[in-house]
XYZ file of C-alpha atoms in Angstrom:
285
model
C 6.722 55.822 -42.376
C 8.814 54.525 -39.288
C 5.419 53.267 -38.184
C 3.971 51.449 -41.624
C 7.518 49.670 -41.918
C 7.336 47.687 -39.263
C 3.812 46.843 -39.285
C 4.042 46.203 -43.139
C 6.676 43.561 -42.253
C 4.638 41.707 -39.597
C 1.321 41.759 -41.748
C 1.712 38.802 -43.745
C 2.673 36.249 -40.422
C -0.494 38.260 -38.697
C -2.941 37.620 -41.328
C -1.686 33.651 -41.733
C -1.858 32.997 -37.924
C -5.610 35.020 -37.979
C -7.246 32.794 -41.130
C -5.020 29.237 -39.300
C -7.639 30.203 -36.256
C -10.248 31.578 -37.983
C -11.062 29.235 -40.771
C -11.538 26.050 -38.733
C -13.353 28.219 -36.331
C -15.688 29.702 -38.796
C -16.255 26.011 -40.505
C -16.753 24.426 -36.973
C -19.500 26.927 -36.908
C -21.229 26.273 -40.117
C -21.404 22.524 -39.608
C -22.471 23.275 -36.192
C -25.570 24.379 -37.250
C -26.418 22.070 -40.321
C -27.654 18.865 -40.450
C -24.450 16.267 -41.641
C -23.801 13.134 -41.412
C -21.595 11.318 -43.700
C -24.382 8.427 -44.210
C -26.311 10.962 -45.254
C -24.465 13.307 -47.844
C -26.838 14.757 -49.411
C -29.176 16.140 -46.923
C -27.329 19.335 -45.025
C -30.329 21.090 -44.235
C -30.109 23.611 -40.872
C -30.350 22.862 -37.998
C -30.132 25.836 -35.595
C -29.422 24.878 -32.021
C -30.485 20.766 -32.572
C -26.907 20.020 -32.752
C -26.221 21.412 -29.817
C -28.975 19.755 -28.005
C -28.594 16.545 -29.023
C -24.699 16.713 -27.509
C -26.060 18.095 -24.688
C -28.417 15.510 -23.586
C -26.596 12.608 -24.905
C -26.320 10.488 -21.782
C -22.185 10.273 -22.343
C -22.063 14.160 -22.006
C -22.462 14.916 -18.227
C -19.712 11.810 -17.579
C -17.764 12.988 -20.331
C -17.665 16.095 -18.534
C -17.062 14.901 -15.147
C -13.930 12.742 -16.505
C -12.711 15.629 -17.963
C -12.408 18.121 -15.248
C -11.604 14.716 -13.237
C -8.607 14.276 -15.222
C -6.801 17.694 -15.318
C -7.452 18.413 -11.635
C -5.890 15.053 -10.447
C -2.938 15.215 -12.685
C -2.197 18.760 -12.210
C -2.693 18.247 -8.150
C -0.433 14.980 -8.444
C 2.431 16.807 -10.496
C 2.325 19.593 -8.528
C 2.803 18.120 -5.310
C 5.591 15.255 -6.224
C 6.572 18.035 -8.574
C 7.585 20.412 -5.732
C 8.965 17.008 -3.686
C 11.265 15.960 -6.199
C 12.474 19.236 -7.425
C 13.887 20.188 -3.558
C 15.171 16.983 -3.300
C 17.379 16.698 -7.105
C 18.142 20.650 -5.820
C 20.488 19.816 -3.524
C 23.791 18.952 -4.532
C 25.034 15.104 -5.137
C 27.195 13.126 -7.128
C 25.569 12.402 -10.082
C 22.917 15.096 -10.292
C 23.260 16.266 -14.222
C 22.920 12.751 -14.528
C 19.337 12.456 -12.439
C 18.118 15.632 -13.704
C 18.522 14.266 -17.272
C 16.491 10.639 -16.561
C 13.937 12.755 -14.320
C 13.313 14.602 -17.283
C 13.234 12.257 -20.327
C 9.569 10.849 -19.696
C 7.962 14.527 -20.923
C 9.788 13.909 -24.251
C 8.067 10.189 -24.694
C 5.472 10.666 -27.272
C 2.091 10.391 -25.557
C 0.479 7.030 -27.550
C 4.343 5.568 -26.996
C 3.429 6.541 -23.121
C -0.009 5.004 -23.410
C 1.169 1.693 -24.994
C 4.146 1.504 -22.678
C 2.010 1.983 -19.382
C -0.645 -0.480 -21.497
C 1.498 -3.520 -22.378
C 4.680 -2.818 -19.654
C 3.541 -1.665 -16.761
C -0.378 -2.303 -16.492
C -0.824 -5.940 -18.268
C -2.705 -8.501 -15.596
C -0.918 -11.515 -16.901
C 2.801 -10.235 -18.124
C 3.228 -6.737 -16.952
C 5.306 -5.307 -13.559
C 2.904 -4.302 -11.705
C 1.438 -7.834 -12.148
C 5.011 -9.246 -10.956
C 4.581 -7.297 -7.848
C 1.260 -8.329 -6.951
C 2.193 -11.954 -7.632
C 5.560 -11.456 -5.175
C 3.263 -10.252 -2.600
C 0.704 -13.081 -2.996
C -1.784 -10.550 -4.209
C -4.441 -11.056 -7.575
C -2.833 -8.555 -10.051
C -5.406 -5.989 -11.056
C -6.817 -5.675 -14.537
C -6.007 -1.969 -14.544
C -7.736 -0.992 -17.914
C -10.675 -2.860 -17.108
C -11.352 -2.227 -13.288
C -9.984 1.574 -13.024
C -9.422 2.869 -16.467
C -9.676 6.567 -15.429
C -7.179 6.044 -12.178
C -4.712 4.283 -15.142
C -5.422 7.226 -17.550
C -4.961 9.703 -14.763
C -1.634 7.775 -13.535
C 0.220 7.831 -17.114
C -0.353 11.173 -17.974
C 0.940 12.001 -14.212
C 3.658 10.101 -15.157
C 4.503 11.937 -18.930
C 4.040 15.582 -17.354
C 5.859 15.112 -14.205
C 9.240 15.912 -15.305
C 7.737 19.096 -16.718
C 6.597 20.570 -13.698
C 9.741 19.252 -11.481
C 11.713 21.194 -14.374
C 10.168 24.403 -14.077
C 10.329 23.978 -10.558
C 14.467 22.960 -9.990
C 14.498 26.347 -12.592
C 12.265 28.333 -10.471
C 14.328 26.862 -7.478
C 18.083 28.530 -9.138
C 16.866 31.975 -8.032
C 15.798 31.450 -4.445
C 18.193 33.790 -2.273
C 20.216 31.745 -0.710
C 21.527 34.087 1.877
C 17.751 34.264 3.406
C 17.597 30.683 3.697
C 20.616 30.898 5.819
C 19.200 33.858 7.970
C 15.887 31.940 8.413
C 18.203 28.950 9.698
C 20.140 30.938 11.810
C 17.292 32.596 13.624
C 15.915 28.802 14.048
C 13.480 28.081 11.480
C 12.445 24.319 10.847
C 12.707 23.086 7.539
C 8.852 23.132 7.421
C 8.782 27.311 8.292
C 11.388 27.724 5.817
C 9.441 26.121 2.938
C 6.158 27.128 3.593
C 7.253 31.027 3.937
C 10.122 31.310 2.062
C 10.183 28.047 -0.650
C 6.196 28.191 -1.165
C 5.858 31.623 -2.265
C 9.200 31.818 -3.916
C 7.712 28.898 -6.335
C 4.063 30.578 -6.631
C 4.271 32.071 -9.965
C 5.756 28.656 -11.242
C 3.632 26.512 -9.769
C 0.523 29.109 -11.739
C 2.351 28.893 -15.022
C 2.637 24.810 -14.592
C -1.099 24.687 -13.644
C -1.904 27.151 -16.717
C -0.176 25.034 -19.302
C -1.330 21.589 -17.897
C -4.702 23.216 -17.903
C -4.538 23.931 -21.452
C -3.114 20.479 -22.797
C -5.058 18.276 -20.583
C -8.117 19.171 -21.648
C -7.756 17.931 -24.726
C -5.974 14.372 -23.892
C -7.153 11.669 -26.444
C -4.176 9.566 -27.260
C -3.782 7.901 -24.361
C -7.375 7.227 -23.574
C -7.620 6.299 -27.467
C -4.966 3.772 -27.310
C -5.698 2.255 -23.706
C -9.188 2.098 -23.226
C -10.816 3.530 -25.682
C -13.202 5.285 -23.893
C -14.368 2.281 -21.666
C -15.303 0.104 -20.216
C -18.852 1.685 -21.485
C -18.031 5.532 -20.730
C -15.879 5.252 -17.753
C -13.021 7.129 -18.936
C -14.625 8.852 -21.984
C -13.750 12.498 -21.859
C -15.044 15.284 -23.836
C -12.408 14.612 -26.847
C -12.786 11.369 -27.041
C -16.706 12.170 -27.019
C -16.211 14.517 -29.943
C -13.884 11.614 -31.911
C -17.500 9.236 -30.971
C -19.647 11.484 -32.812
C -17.643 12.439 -35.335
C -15.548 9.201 -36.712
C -17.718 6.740 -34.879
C -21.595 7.919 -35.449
C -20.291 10.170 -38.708
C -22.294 13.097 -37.538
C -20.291 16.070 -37.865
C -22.704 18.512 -36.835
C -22.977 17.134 -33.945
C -19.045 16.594 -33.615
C -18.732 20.415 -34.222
C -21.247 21.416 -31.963
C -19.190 19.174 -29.430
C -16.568 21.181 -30.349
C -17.345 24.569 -29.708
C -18.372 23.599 -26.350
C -14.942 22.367 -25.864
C -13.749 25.546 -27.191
C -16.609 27.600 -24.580
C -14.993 25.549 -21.671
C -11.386 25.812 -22.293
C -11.907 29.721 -22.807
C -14.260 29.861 -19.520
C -11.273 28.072 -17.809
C -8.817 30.175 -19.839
C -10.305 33.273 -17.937
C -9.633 32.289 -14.636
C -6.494 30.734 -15.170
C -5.002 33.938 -16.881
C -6.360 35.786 -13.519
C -4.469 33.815 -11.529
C -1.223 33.878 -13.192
C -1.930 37.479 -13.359
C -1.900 37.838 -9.754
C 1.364 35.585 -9.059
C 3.012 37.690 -11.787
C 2.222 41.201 -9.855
């Protein structure tokens, strides 16, 4: 009885998170394997593994890809790094540090198309925007940024929205280095450089894995910001694989194909899943 009790009590929030996973999972698989198109509602004959193949050897899929694993691994490398940079430097005490830590942070909590359309229209604009400004004051041609490097723009705006996060979890991570070994490694003559690459480095590992592992996870399905900015262009320069499934699904109307699009998604974020869980596992030893 002490046993059913508690199990009894957590049934009904188990079963509604297992059929809010399992439904859309089970439906992504039926219309994986049937023909449907929306042009066509009436024919939903199967289709076995042609959904899958047509994806697969649609000439935006190996791009798609590319951008994809292009994307996460340059913004997770570039908030990382200037992650780590910034949170040492907003660690040390100054006046007005709440005060820094607060506007260092506030970019995560911009919505992600208000990010797009503010890096768009603001920032990135060849005629009116500030980087434009700059270029002019410099006697430089301002650079159409959406049009000449729209995966370097993508990549720099969502560097931009999920910087503060990993700067956060780092000046947190940061609280709980001893100070007292700092001070012996400085006393016994260590350069700043020894003392963060053996004592800062490792102190931050298992942060650094949980800010990769959560990136990871979001990042590989970005599709606001490429939706709002380039939309995928120009051609398939900056189409990733979400913004491929959107194509085939809201754009060509075939959701077979979408869903088989999906599931692949859902194959590569687990396959990634695997290793990332690994190596959080290890940091967390």
């Amino acid at each position: 009885m002490s046993r059913f009790l508690p199990r009894a009590l957590m049934a009904p929030a188990v079963v509604t998170l297992f059929l809010w996973m399992i439904v859309p999972l089970v439906m992504t698989i039926y219309f994986s394997t049937i023909h449907y198109n929306l042009m066509q509602p009436g024919e939903h004959g199967f289709a076995g593994l042609e959904n899958f193949h047509y994806f697969m050897t649609d000439p935006d899929f190996w791009p798609s890809v590319n951008h994809t694993l292009q994307l996460f691994a340059s913004v997770i490398a570039i908030t990382v790094v200037l992650g780590v940079g910034l949170a040492l430097l907003v660690n040390e005490p100054f006046p007005g540090q709440g005060l820094v830590r607060v506007l260092l942070i506030s970019p995560f909590f911009v919505m992600p198309t208000v990010n797009a359309l503010l890096w768009k229209h603001m920032m990135m604009n060849p005629i009116y925007g500030v980087l434009a400004h700059v270029w002019t004051f410099f006697g430089l041609t301002p650079i159409d940024w959406m049009t000449d490097f729209p995966m370097l723009s993508v990549i720099i705006m969502l560097s931009w929205q999920w910087l503060p996060f990993a700067c956060l979890i780092f000046i947190t991570s940061l609280q709980s280095l001893d100070r007292e070994q700092m001070e012996a490694a400085r006393m016994d003559g260590a350069t700043a450089l020894h003392q963060f690459w053996y004592l800062v480095l490792p102190h931050l590992g298992r942060a650094i894995a949980v800010v990769v592992m959560i990136e990871m996870i979001f990042l590989m399905s970005v599709f606001a910001e490429i939706y709002t900015t380039t939309s995928g262009g120009p051609g398939n320069e900056s189409t990733n694989l979400a913004f491929l499934i959107y194509k085939q699904a809201l754009m060509n109307f075939d959701v077979g194909v979408a869903s088989a699009g999906a599931l692949f998604a859902v194959v590569l974020a687990n396959i990634a899943a695997v290793f990332l869980i690994r190596m959080v596992g290890k940091n967390l030893d």
